Tab-separated table of C-alpha atoms in Angstrom:
chain	number	residue	atom	x	y	z
A	92	MET	CA	1.258	-24.840	-6.240
A	93	ASP	CA	3.420	-27.004	-3.987
A	94	LEU	CA	1.462	-27.155	-0.745
A	95	ARG	CA	4.435	-28.682	1.082
A	96	ILE	CA	5.711	-25.171	1.810
A	97	PHE	CA	3.052	-25.054	4.534
A	98	THR	CA	3.865	-28.428	6.057
A	99	GLU	CA	7.573	-29.104	5.573
A	100	PRO	CA	10.175	-27.027	7.436
A	101	GLN	CA	12.212	-24.707	5.286
A	102	GLN	CA	15.491	-24.034	7.112
A	103	GLY	CA	13.774	-24.617	10.414
A	104	ALA	CA	10.489	-22.726	10.095
A	105	THR	CA	7.222	-22.551	8.180
A	106	TYR	CA	6.732	-18.814	8.022
A	107	ASP	CA	4.320	-18.431	5.119
A	108	THR	CA	1.180	-19.228	7.070
A	109	LEU	CA	2.071	-16.496	9.525
A	110	LEU	CA	2.984	-14.033	6.813
A	111	THR	CA	-0.135	-14.549	4.762
A	112	VAL	CA	-2.407	-14.283	7.791
A	113	ALA	CA	-0.631	-11.103	8.897
A	114	LYS	CA	-0.959	-9.688	5.403
A	115	ALA	CA	-4.631	-10.612	5.313
A	116	THR	CA	-5.101	-8.786	8.612
A	117	GLU	CA	-3.759	-5.562	7.195
A	118	ASP	CA	-5.505	-5.742	3.847
A	119	LEU	CA	-8.831	-6.785	5.342
A	120	GLY	CA	-8.818	-3.900	7.787
A	121	PHE	CA	-7.566	-1.133	5.534
A	122	ASP	CA	-9.265	-2.216	2.321
A	123	ALA	CA	-12.619	-2.702	3.990
A	124	PHE	CA	-12.255	0.726	5.563
A	125	PHE	CA	-11.268	2.587	2.414
A	126	ARG	CA	-14.215	1.065	0.512
A	127	SER	CA	-16.872	1.764	3.127
A	128	ASP	CA	-19.623	4.127	2.111
A	129	HIS	CA	-19.577	5.913	5.450
A	130	TYR	CA	-15.879	6.683	5.201
A	131	LEU	CA	-16.185	7.953	1.643
A	132	ARG	CA	-19.004	10.282	2.615
A	133	MET	CA	-17.595	11.641	5.854
A	134	GLY	CA	-15.488	14.490	4.554
A	135	SER	CA	-14.084	16.401	1.664
A	136	SER	CA	-11.030	15.440	-0.336
A	137	ASP	CA	-8.800	15.719	2.694
A	138	GLY	CA	-10.869	13.027	4.368
A	139	LEU	CA	-9.066	10.531	2.150
A	140	PRO	CA	-5.581	9.345	3.115
A	141	GLY	CA	-3.365	12.346	3.508
A	142	PRO	CA	-0.823	13.547	6.042
A	143	THR	CA	-1.859	10.992	8.645
A	144	ASP	CA	-1.234	8.074	6.304
A	145	ALA	CA	2.217	9.382	5.468
A	146	TRP	CA	3.183	8.188	8.948
A	147	VAL	CA	2.667	4.647	7.683
A	148	THR	CA	6.077	5.096	6.074
A	149	LEU	CA	7.743	5.696	9.447
A	150	ALA	CA	7.944	2.085	10.588
A	151	GLY	CA	8.448	0.945	7.029
A	152	LEU	CA	11.900	2.497	7.010
A	153	ALA	CA	12.720	1.637	10.618
A	154	ARG	CA	13.044	-1.913	9.400
A	155	GLU	CA	15.965	-3.752	10.930
A	156	THR	CA	14.709	-4.247	14.468
A	157	LYS	CA	16.666	-6.202	17.037
A	158	ARG	CA	14.079	-8.987	17.366
A	159	ILE	CA	11.906	-9.887	14.408
A	160	ARG	CA	9.465	-12.222	16.162
A	161	LEU	CA	8.896	-9.658	18.887
A	162	GLY	CA	8.222	-7.052	16.233
A	163	THR	CA	5.748	-9.345	14.509
A	164	LEU	CA	3.917	-9.986	17.759
A	165	MET	CA	3.726	-6.246	18.395
A	166	THR	CA	2.326	-5.823	14.904
A	167	ALA	CA	-0.419	-8.363	15.377
A	168	GLY	CA	-1.321	-7.379	18.909
A	169	THR	CA	-0.021	-4.196	20.443
A	170	PHE	CA	-0.961	-1.817	17.636
A	171	ARG	CA	-4.336	-3.447	16.891
A	172	LEU	CA	-6.453	-3.208	20.017
A	173	PRO	CA	-5.536	0.399	20.958
A	174	GLY	CA	-6.261	1.563	17.411
A	175	VAL	CA	-9.586	-0.222	17.300
A	176	LEU	CA	-10.630	1.082	20.707
A	177	ALA	CA	-9.603	4.616	19.786
A	178	ILE	CA	-11.794	4.532	16.719
A	179	GLN	CA	-14.711	2.985	18.596
A	180	VAL	CA	-14.867	5.801	21.124
A	181	ALA	CA	-13.971	8.747	18.875
A	182	GLN	CA	-16.019	10.743	16.420
A	183	VAL	CA	-15.313	10.399	12.717
A	184	ASP	CA	-13.251	13.584	12.587
A	185	GLN	CA	-11.279	12.557	15.673
A	186	MET	CA	-10.091	9.137	14.502
A	187	SER	CA	-6.629	10.164	13.354
A	188	GLY	CA	-4.961	8.844	16.503
A	189	GLY	CA	-6.428	5.404	16.009
A	190	ARG	CA	-5.480	5.420	12.354
A	191	VAL	CA	-1.876	6.278	13.248
A	192	GLU	CA	-1.707	3.287	15.592
A	193	LEU	CA	-3.152	1.016	12.922
A	194	GLY	CA	-0.693	2.435	10.414
A	195	LEU	CA	2.262	1.800	12.709
A	196	GLY	CA	1.183	-1.798	13.166
A	197	GLY	CA	0.770	-2.309	9.446
A	198	ALA	CA	4.107	-0.708	8.668
A	199	ALA	CA	5.886	-2.895	11.234
A	200	MET	CA	4.352	-5.950	9.587
A	201	PHE	CA	5.403	-4.766	6.128
A	202	ALA	CA	8.974	-4.278	7.346
A	203	THR	CA	9.374	-7.861	8.608
A	204	THR	CA	7.595	-9.989	5.999
A	205	LEU	CA	10.082	-9.803	3.128
A	206	PRO	CA	13.196	-10.342	5.292
A	207	ILE	CA	11.635	-13.484	6.741
A	208	ILE	CA	10.645	-14.814	3.313
A	209	GLY	CA	14.090	-13.969	1.972
A	210	SER	CA	15.914	-15.765	4.781
A	211	VAL	CA	13.704	-18.861	4.885
A	212	TYR	CA	13.071	-19.632	1.201
A	213	GLN	CA	15.375	-19.786	-1.800
A	214	GLY	CA	14.963	-20.483	-5.497
A	215	ARG	CA	11.607	-21.813	-6.687
A	216	GLN	CA	10.297	-22.067	-3.115
A	217	ARG	CA	10.811	-18.332	-2.703
A	218	SER	CA	8.851	-17.671	-5.892
A	219	VAL	CA	5.997	-19.845	-4.634
A	220	ALA	CA	6.100	-18.177	-1.212
A	221	LEU	CA	5.955	-14.714	-2.758
A	222	GLY	CA	3.112	-15.897	-4.976
A	223	VAL	CA	1.165	-17.051	-1.920
A	224	PHE	CA	1.996	-13.756	-0.227
A	225	GLY	CA	0.575	-11.809	-3.177
A	226	ALA	CA	-2.401	-14.128	-3.597
A	227	VAL	CA	-3.552	-13.786	-0.003
A	228	SER	CA	-3.134	-10.026	-0.317
A	229	GLY	CA	-5.342	-10.131	-3.405
A	230	GLY	CA	-7.873	-12.353	-1.666
A	231	ALA	CA	-8.064	-9.992	1.291
A	232	ALA	CA	-8.519	-7.075	-1.089
A	233	ALA	CA	-11.346	-8.983	-2.755
A	234	ILE	CA	-13.113	-9.717	0.525
A	235	GLY	CA	-12.482	-6.300	2.076
A	236	PRO	CA	-14.830	-4.115	-0.026
A	237	VAL	CA	-17.714	-6.596	0.239
A	238	LEU	CA	-17.233	-7.167	3.950
A	239	GLY	CA	-16.880	-3.435	4.500
A	240	GLY	CA	-20.130	-2.851	2.662
A	241	LEU	CA	-21.967	-5.498	4.678
A	242	LEU	CA	-20.756	-4.053	7.965
A	243	THR	CA	-21.519	-0.498	6.895
A	244	GLU	CA	-25.061	-1.376	5.896
A	245	GLY	CA	-25.507	-3.467	9.043
A	246	PRO	CA	-24.052	-2.581	12.443
A	247	GLY	CA	-22.135	0.471	11.130
A	248	TRP	CA	-18.712	1.484	9.843
A	249	ARG	CA	-17.042	1.310	13.265
A	250	TRP	CA	-17.408	-2.486	13.216
A	251	ILE	CA	-15.057	-2.656	10.243
A	252	PHE	CA	-12.110	-2.320	12.611
A	253	TRP	CA	-13.153	-5.249	14.768
A	254	VAL	CA	-12.410	-7.520	11.806
A	255	ASN	CA	-8.723	-7.131	12.616
A	256	LEU	CA	-8.942	-8.598	16.090
A	257	PRO	CA	-9.766	-12.293	15.498
A	258	VAL	CA	-7.250	-12.487	12.647
A	259	SER	CA	-4.667	-10.837	14.897
A	260	VAL	CA	-5.299	-13.425	17.612
A	261	VAL	CA	-4.628	-16.207	15.092
A	262	ALA	CA	-1.500	-14.394	13.880
A	263	VAL	CA	-0.139	-14.114	17.439
A	264	TRP	CA	-0.816	-17.808	18.040
A	265	LEU	CA	0.930	-18.796	14.809
A	266	THR	CA	3.873	-16.525	15.610
A	267	LEU	CA	4.414	-18.153	18.997
A	268	ARG	CA	3.970	-21.617	17.519
A	269	ALA	CA	5.986	-21.468	14.284
A	270	VAL	CA	8.400	-18.530	14.260
A	271	PRO	CA	11.717	-18.782	16.130
A	272	GLU	CA	13.220	-15.594	17.487
A	273	SER	CA	15.468	-13.725	15.077
A	274	ARG	CA	17.908	-10.920	15.682
A	275	GLY	CA	19.622	-8.292	13.664
A	276	PRO	CA	23.305	-7.430	13.999
A	277	LYS	CA	24.436	-6.360	17.446
A	278	GLY	CA	25.032	-2.706	18.064
A	279	ARG	CA	22.493	-1.371	15.548
A	280	LYS	CA	20.487	1.611	16.708
A	281	ILE	CA	17.252	3.056	15.418
A	282	ASP	CA	17.884	6.028	13.179
A	283	TRP	CA	15.474	8.420	14.887
A	284	ALA	CA	16.737	11.515	13.081
A	285	GLY	CA	16.299	9.861	9.706
A	286	THR	CA	12.878	8.538	10.679
A	287	VAL	CA	11.582	11.941	11.788
A	288	SER	CA	13.007	13.813	8.807
A	289	PHE	CA	11.570	11.357	6.299
A	290	ALA	CA	8.172	11.371	8.007
A	291	ALA	CA	8.228	15.179	7.860
A	292	PHE	CA	9.005	15.027	4.144
A	293	ALA	CA	6.267	12.479	3.418
A	294	GLY	CA	3.651	14.275	5.488
A	295	GLY	CA	4.598	17.703	4.186
A	296	ALA	CA	4.544	16.617	0.552
A	297	THR	CA	1.184	14.879	0.869
A	298	TYR	CA	-0.388	17.797	2.727
A	299	ALA	CA	1.053	20.265	0.222
A	300	VAL	CA	-0.552	18.470	-2.729
A	301	ILE	CA	-3.916	18.312	-0.956
A	302	ARG	CA	-3.727	21.964	0.100
A	303	ALA	CA	-2.705	23.064	-3.395
A	304	GLY	CA	-5.642	21.184	-4.873
A	305	GLU	CA	-8.039	22.956	-2.536
A	306	GLU	CA	-6.610	26.462	-2.378
A	307	GLY	CA	-4.427	26.772	-5.479
A	308	TRP	CA	-0.770	26.029	-6.179
A	309	GLY	CA	0.295	29.549	-5.343
A	310	GLU	CA	-1.503	29.662	-1.987
A	311	ARG	CA	0.743	30.523	0.962
A	312	GLY	CA	-0.052	27.435	3.019
A	313	ALA	CA	0.619	25.107	0.092
A	314	LEU	CA	3.929	26.803	-0.697
A	315	LEU	CA	4.943	26.615	2.955
A	316	ALA	CA	4.129	22.901	3.062
A	317	PHE	CA	6.193	22.278	-0.091
A	318	ALA	CA	9.080	24.205	1.469
A	319	VAL	CA	8.881	22.158	4.671
A	320	ALA	CA	8.887	18.946	2.627
A	321	ALA	CA	11.924	20.085	0.627
A	322	VAL	CA	13.879	21.054	3.755
A	323	ALA	CA	12.956	17.756	5.419
A	324	LEU	CA	14.155	15.806	2.382
A	325	VAL	CA	17.493	17.628	2.395
A	326	ALA	CA	17.806	16.984	6.128
A	327	PHE	CA	17.067	13.300	5.564
A	328	VAL	CA	19.824	13.003	2.970
A	329	LEU	CA	22.335	14.784	5.204
A	330	VAL	CA	21.422	12.651	8.203
A	331	GLU	CA	21.689	9.408	6.270
A	332	ARG	CA	25.087	10.345	4.849
A	333	ARG	CA	26.479	10.900	8.350
A	334	SER	CA	24.688	8.166	10.264
A	335	ALA	CA	26.642	5.108	11.417
A	336	HIS	CA	23.446	3.033	11.138
A	337	PRO	CA	21.283	4.690	8.463
A	338	MET	CA	17.813	3.348	7.870
A	339	LEU	CA	18.509	3.710	4.137
A	340	ASP	CA	22.021	3.283	2.790
A	341	LEU	CA	22.155	5.998	0.134
A	342	GLY	CA	24.768	3.940	-1.688
A	343	LEU	CA	21.912	1.691	-2.828
A	344	LEU	CA	20.648	4.584	-4.933
A	345	ARG	CA	23.708	4.124	-7.153
A	346	ARG	CA	22.388	0.711	-8.150
A	347	PRO	CA	20.106	1.087	-11.197
A	348	ALA	CA	18.188	-2.077	-10.332
A	349	PHE	CA	17.391	-0.831	-6.805
A	350	VAL	CA	16.266	2.558	-8.125
A	351	GLY	CA	14.133	0.893	-10.774
A	352	VAL	CA	12.409	-1.345	-8.241
A	353	MET	CA	11.671	1.576	-5.906
A	354	LEU	CA	10.265	3.699	-8.734
A	355	GLY	CA	8.171	0.754	-9.809
A	356	ALA	CA	6.876	0.260	-6.265
A	357	PHE	CA	5.910	3.911	-5.979
A	358	ALA	CA	4.110	3.933	-9.335
A	359	PHE	CA	2.484	0.562	-8.650
A	360	ASN	CA	0.485	1.665	-5.633
A	361	ALA	CA	-0.134	5.152	-6.984
A	362	ALA	CA	-1.456	4.089	-10.385
A	363	ALA	CA	-3.214	0.824	-9.550
A	364	PHE	CA	-4.999	2.030	-6.400
A	365	GLY	CA	-4.863	5.843	-6.316
A	366	VAL	CA	-8.024	6.355	-8.386
A	367	LEU	CA	-10.091	3.550	-6.826
A	368	PRO	CA	-11.507	5.610	-3.919
A	369	TYR	CA	-12.943	8.100	-6.423
A	370	LEU	CA	-14.351	5.318	-8.581
A	371	SER	CA	-16.055	3.988	-5.469
A	372	LEU	CA	-17.503	7.434	-4.816
A	373	TRP	CA	-18.821	7.553	-8.375
A	374	LEU	CA	-20.446	4.134	-8.044
A	375	GLN	CA	-22.139	4.929	-4.753
A	376	THR	CA	-23.005	8.624	-4.903
A	377	LEU	CA	-23.702	9.049	-8.637
A	378	LEU	CA	-24.951	5.617	-9.674
A	379	GLY	CA	-26.655	4.977	-6.344
A	380	MET	CA	-25.068	1.583	-5.701
A	381	SER	CA	-24.936	0.205	-2.178
A	382	PRO	CA	-21.554	-0.326	-0.495
A	383	VAL	CA	-21.894	-4.075	-1.052
A	384	ARG	CA	-22.689	-3.782	-4.768
A	385	GLY	CA	-19.959	-1.182	-5.176
A	386	GLY	CA	-17.480	-3.535	-3.515
A	387	LEU	CA	-18.487	-6.375	-5.805
A	388	VAL	CA	-17.509	-4.297	-8.835
A	389	PHE	CA	-13.896	-4.277	-7.651
A	390	LEU	CA	-13.825	-8.078	-7.483
A	391	SER	CA	-12.987	-7.950	-11.175
A	392	LEU	CA	-9.637	-6.427	-10.172
A	393	SER	CA	-8.825	-8.100	-6.875
A	394	GLY	CA	-10.120	-11.536	-7.814
A	395	VAL	CA	-8.109	-11.614	-11.029
A	396	SER	CA	-4.989	-10.376	-9.245
A	397	MET	CA	-5.299	-13.188	-6.693
A	398	LEU	CA	-5.549	-15.855	-9.393
A	399	VAL	CA	-2.633	-14.418	-11.364
A	400	SER	CA	-0.462	-14.228	-8.229
A	401	ILE	CA	-1.131	-17.901	-7.420
A	402	ALA	CA	-0.376	-19.054	-10.949
A	403	GLY	CA	2.569	-16.718	-11.407
A	404	GLY	CA	4.400	-17.895	-8.293
A	405	LYS	CA	4.477	-21.414	-9.708
A	406	LEU	CA	4.782	-20.825	-13.449
A	407	LEU	CA	6.952	-17.724	-13.725
A	408	HIS	CA	9.918	-18.808	-11.603
A	409	GLY	CA	13.042	-17.963	-13.530
A	410	VAL	CA	11.396	-15.227	-15.569
A	411	PRO	CA	13.432	-12.022	-15.055
A	412	ALA	CA	11.887	-9.548	-12.654
A	413	ARG	CA	12.172	-6.797	-15.233
A	414	ILE	CA	9.680	-8.730	-17.366
A	415	THR	CA	7.130	-9.537	-14.673
A	416	VAL	CA	7.337	-6.174	-12.918
A	417	GLY	CA	7.871	-3.984	-15.978
A	418	GLY	CA	5.333	-5.889	-18.049
A	419	GLY	CA	2.860	-5.877	-15.165
A	420	LEU	CA	3.158	-2.102	-14.799
A	421	VAL	CA	2.527	-1.693	-18.533
A	422	LEU	CA	-0.618	-3.811	-18.191
A	423	ILE	CA	-1.700	-1.713	-15.210
A	424	GLY	CA	-1.133	1.435	-17.246
A	425	VAL	CA	-3.227	0.187	-20.143
A	426	GLY	CA	-5.923	-1.099	-17.786
A	427	VAL	CA	-6.205	2.163	-15.841
A	428	CYS	CA	-6.343	4.148	-19.089
A	429	CYS	CA	-9.176	1.864	-20.214
A	430	GLN	CA	-11.120	2.983	-17.146
A	431	GLY	CA	-11.046	6.569	-18.425
A	432	VAL	CA	-13.897	6.098	-20.908
A	433	LEU	CA	-16.811	7.309	-18.801
A	434	ASP	CA	-19.571	9.733	-19.716
A	435	ALA	CA	-22.791	10.894	-18.148
A	436	GLY	CA	-24.636	7.737	-19.224
A	437	SER	CA	-22.010	5.171	-18.230
A	438	SER	CA	-22.783	2.301	-15.871
A	439	TRP	CA	-20.481	0.212	-13.715
A	440	GLY	CA	-19.939	-2.198	-16.595
A	441	ALA	CA	-17.772	0.374	-18.379
A	442	LEU	CA	-15.105	-0.143	-15.708
A	443	VAL	CA	-14.872	-3.931	-15.868
A	444	PRO	CA	-12.518	-4.413	-18.862
A	445	GLY	CA	-10.015	-1.941	-17.431
A	446	LEU	CA	-10.286	-3.401	-13.918
A	447	VAL	CA	-9.670	-6.931	-15.213
A	448	LEU	CA	-6.594	-5.856	-17.155
A	449	THR	CA	-5.343	-3.912	-14.141
A	450	GLY	CA	-5.889	-7.008	-11.993
A	451	VAL	CA	-3.664	-9.068	-14.282
A	452	GLY	CA	-0.929	-6.453	-13.942
A	453	VAL	CA	-1.323	-6.278	-10.164
A	454	GLY	CA	-1.087	-10.071	-9.940
A	455	LEU	CA	2.232	-9.954	-11.775
A	456	VAL	CA	3.729	-6.965	-9.983
A	457	ALA	CA	2.745	-7.669	-6.353
A	458	PRO	CA	4.815	-10.863	-5.855
A	459	GLY	CA	7.362	-10.006	-8.546
A	460	ILE	CA	8.419	-6.679	-7.125
A	461	ALA	CA	8.989	-8.199	-3.694
A	462	GLY	CA	11.389	-10.755	-5.129
A	463	ALA	CA	13.042	-8.073	-7.255
A	464	ALA	CA	13.697	-5.939	-4.178
A	465	LEU	CA	15.340	-8.836	-2.356
A	466	ALA	CA	17.482	-9.605	-5.407
A	467	THR	CA	18.979	-6.101	-5.527
A	468	VAL	CA	20.746	-6.391	-2.142
A	469	GLU	CA	22.824	-8.812	-0.135
A	470	PRO	CA	20.876	-11.205	2.154
A	471	ALA	CA	21.953	-9.257	5.250
A	472	ARG	CA	20.220	-6.162	3.828
A	473	ALA	CA	16.902	-7.852	3.125
A	474	GLY	CA	15.298	-5.797	5.886
A	475	MET	CA	16.492	-2.557	4.340
A	476	ALA	CA	15.238	-3.601	0.907
A	477	GLY	CA	11.871	-4.762	2.249
A	478	GLY	CA	11.360	-1.651	4.348
A	479	SER	CA	12.328	0.645	1.482
A	480	LEU	CA	10.029	-1.183	-0.925
A	481	ASN	CA	6.993	-0.919	1.294
A	482	THR	CA	7.803	2.693	2.155
A	483	PHE	CA	7.775	3.642	-1.505
A	484	ARG	CA	4.545	1.695	-2.018
A	485	GLN	CA	2.760	3.419	0.840
A	486	LEU	CA	4.102	6.821	-0.154
A	487	GLY	CA	2.922	6.195	-3.708
A	488	TYR	CA	-0.543	5.324	-2.431
A	489	ALA	CA	-0.841	8.428	-0.242
A	490	LEU	CA	0.539	10.828	-2.855
A	491	GLY	CA	-1.361	9.083	-5.642
A	492	ILE	CA	-4.710	9.660	-3.961
A	493	ALA	CA	-3.779	13.283	-3.260
A	494	VAL	CA	-2.519	14.031	-6.786
A	495	PHE	CA	-5.299	12.242	-8.640
A	496	GLY	CA	-7.867	13.843	-6.352
A	497	THR	CA	-6.438	17.237	-7.236
A	498	VAL	CA	-6.683	16.392	-10.948
A	499	LEU	CA	-10.244	15.148	-10.467
A	500	ILE	CA	-11.379	18.337	-8.766
A	501	SER	CA	-9.532	20.575	-11.207
A	502	ARG	CA	-11.251	18.896	-14.148
A	503	MET	CA	-14.642	19.129	-12.432
A	504	GLN	CA	-14.187	22.872	-12.076
A	505	ASP	CA	-14.323	23.205	-15.854
A	506	THR	CA	-18.082	22.674	-15.636
A	507	LEU	CA	-18.946	23.181	-11.954
A	508	PRO	CA	-18.370	25.976	-9.424
A	509	ARG	CA	-15.334	25.465	-7.232
A	510	GLY	CA	-17.312	24.679	-4.089
A	511	ALA	CA	-19.571	22.253	-5.897
A	512	ALA	CA	-16.587	20.405	-7.366
A	513	HIS	CA	-15.051	19.925	-3.917
A	514	ALA	CA	-18.366	18.793	-2.476
A	515	LEU	CA	-18.924	16.315	-5.298
A	516	ALA	CA	-15.432	14.837	-4.876
A	517	GLY	CA	-16.131	14.479	-1.148
A	518	GLY	CA	-19.298	12.425	-1.631
A	519	GLY	CA	-21.783	15.305	-1.477
A	520	ALA	CA	-23.753	14.482	-4.608
A	521	GLY	CA	-26.996	14.108	-2.634
A	522	ALA	CA	-26.963	17.690	-1.404
A	523	LEU	CA	-25.839	19.065	-4.764
A	524	ARG	CA	-28.814	17.482	-6.548
A	525	GLN	CA	-31.049	20.059	-4.889
A	526	ARG	CA	-29.458	22.897	-6.862
A	527	LEU	CA	-27.644	21.377	-9.859
A	528	PRO	CA	-28.947	19.128	-12.662
A	529	GLU	CA	-28.155	15.422	-12.415
A	530	GLN	CA	-26.712	15.474	-15.907
A	531	SER	CA	-24.209	18.171	-14.943
A	532	LEU	CA	-23.035	16.229	-11.897
A	533	ARG	CA	-22.629	13.006	-13.858
A	534	THR	CA	-20.786	14.725	-16.682
A	535	ALA	CA	-18.416	16.558	-14.345
A	536	PHE	CA	-17.577	13.466	-12.294
A	537	ALA	CA	-17.058	11.322	-15.394
A	538	GLN	CA	-14.734	13.886	-16.959
A	539	GLY	CA	-12.756	14.204	-13.738
A	540	LEU	CA	-12.374	10.443	-13.425
A	541	ASN	CA	-11.269	10.168	-17.039
A	542	SER	CA	-8.515	12.746	-16.528
A	543	ALA	CA	-7.328	11.143	-13.286
A	544	SER	CA	-7.355	7.658	-14.847
A	545	VAL	CA	-5.370	8.709	-17.902
A	546	LEU	CA	-2.751	10.400	-15.733
A	547	ALA	CA	-2.510	7.331	-13.493
A	548	GLY	CA	-2.177	5.104	-16.538
A	549	CYS	CA	0.628	7.239	-17.923
A	550	VAL	CA	2.456	7.033	-14.574
A	551	ALA	CA	2.295	3.234	-14.691
A	552	LEU	CA	3.362	3.078	-18.336
A	553	GLY	CA	6.348	5.344	-17.695
A	554	ALA	CA	7.388	3.357	-14.632
A	555	GLY	CA	7.015	0.102	-16.533
A	556	PHE	CA	9.400	1.210	-19.253
A	557	LEU	CA	11.881	2.472	-16.641
A	558	VAL	CA	11.821	-0.906	-14.884
A	559	LEU	CA	12.425	-2.688	-18.183
A	560	VAL	CA	15.499	-0.500	-18.738
A	561	LEU	CA	16.945	-0.275	-15.213
A	562	VAL	CA	16.280	-3.657	-13.633
A	563	ARG	CA	18.802	-6.090	-15.082
A	564	SER	CA	19.823	-9.462	-13.695
A	565	PRO	CA	23.359	-9.257	-12.262
A	566	LYS	CA	26.004	-11.117	-14.241
A	567	THR	CA	27.328	-12.603	-11.005
A	568	PRO	CA	24.520	-13.252	-8.503
A	569	VAL	CA	25.132	-12.353	-4.892
A	570	PRO	CA	26.045	-15.623	-3.154
A	571	GLU	CA	23.588	-16.716	-0.512
A	572	PRO	CA	24.914	-18.739	2.404
A	573	THR	CA	23.340	-22.127	2.978
A	574	THR	CA	23.353	-21.429	6.711
A	575	PRO	CA	22.486	-17.869	7.762
A	576	PRO	CA	25.163	-16.162	9.873
A	577	LYS	CA	24.467	-16.218	13.555
A	578	GLU	CA	23.986	-12.491	13.798
A	579	SER	CA	22.409	-11.820	10.400
A	580	LEU	CA	18.869	-10.684	9.912
A	581	GLY	CA	16.565	-13.640	10.038
A	582	ALA	CA	18.924	-15.993	11.875
A	583	PRO	CA	16.854	-18.121	14.294
A	584	ARG	CA	17.804	-18.240	17.925
């Protein structure tokens, strides 16, 4: 890897240090939280990311802000401390407000990283920068579960959120030191109607899947939630078609490459990460592993993905995105399917081959799909492409957890009573042992995980083949100006 990208100015700025630190902030906080034993045990299936996390998509689509450095500073500072304080003073079942603030901060960061990389780096340097971006993300994901376990076993799960603060302080300092102010085109307005309608669709769809999994697909509340989501989606399309400044130009959906990248992004987060919370539950509540030991198991995925991202950024420059992203999704699909081989006597070692293979796929897709998104649009629309990409990724993660959790519970109900299946999926194995045999609990959980893993693997395989078909390199590349226009996104001031 060419380390000069950190020390030599690239068109007037060295953004990667900032971007990787900001990314590490988000992944450390969220990944440590989602892997903590306390969080996994604190509720039923709807305690996992659901309607609240759909709001993460809100800022992801509100992407072309007037001032990018200001937005980055708000990400690192404004949305961190209030969220942490809210969670410190609230009870577990009252933390949604703090999580929304953390989600808004993370989404604002996601919306600015790719436009900055796209405007500052070109050619091989961009590939290296995206590789570093993906590698630091993988490194944070590797540290997060272990750190979360240590904090959970020590001072308690609330301390997980304090991890964000020192990294955020460094990110603010680096932003002020290295990042010049940037502005979007004059006259652009935030598309509030589009933002609200899309958030309503995302939240309604996620809640509907969770509700249907708990109460049945024909239950009135689930049907109502699906109807609300459908109406919100129609409203979003109508609003975007009539808006002078839409947050998503629907004309991009006529580009096969753009559609392929967005489908790949959705499937990537859903398939690669949507089953992991339930695997963590299995490790801790059925196999009796501590949060730290459970987190170490996932190093076989996150550690490999970090190494592949570092190597790929340097070695795979020039390889078509359809190969890295499509091939990576196929590897993820095979790897996740390989995790669906559990039985009542399985140990954590049964997961390792599939996790390693999934990690290779993640290491290819994470930096590759970011570059692919930027390549599907003109430089001035990098913000729109980056925001759309991360929106689809977050939506895939939220819906993936909901859908695969529904599959898990449904499969468990083949051998367990309905209430017991929900309790087991929510981390209640300890209480269930008092009235159900250990063998029955292990068998039911293993069968549920196998079904969820196979479905997730099929989603990744299907998306991989779609990316290979849809994402083609343009015959005439979009010309990129050597000097960014004064009013274009990413132009320093």
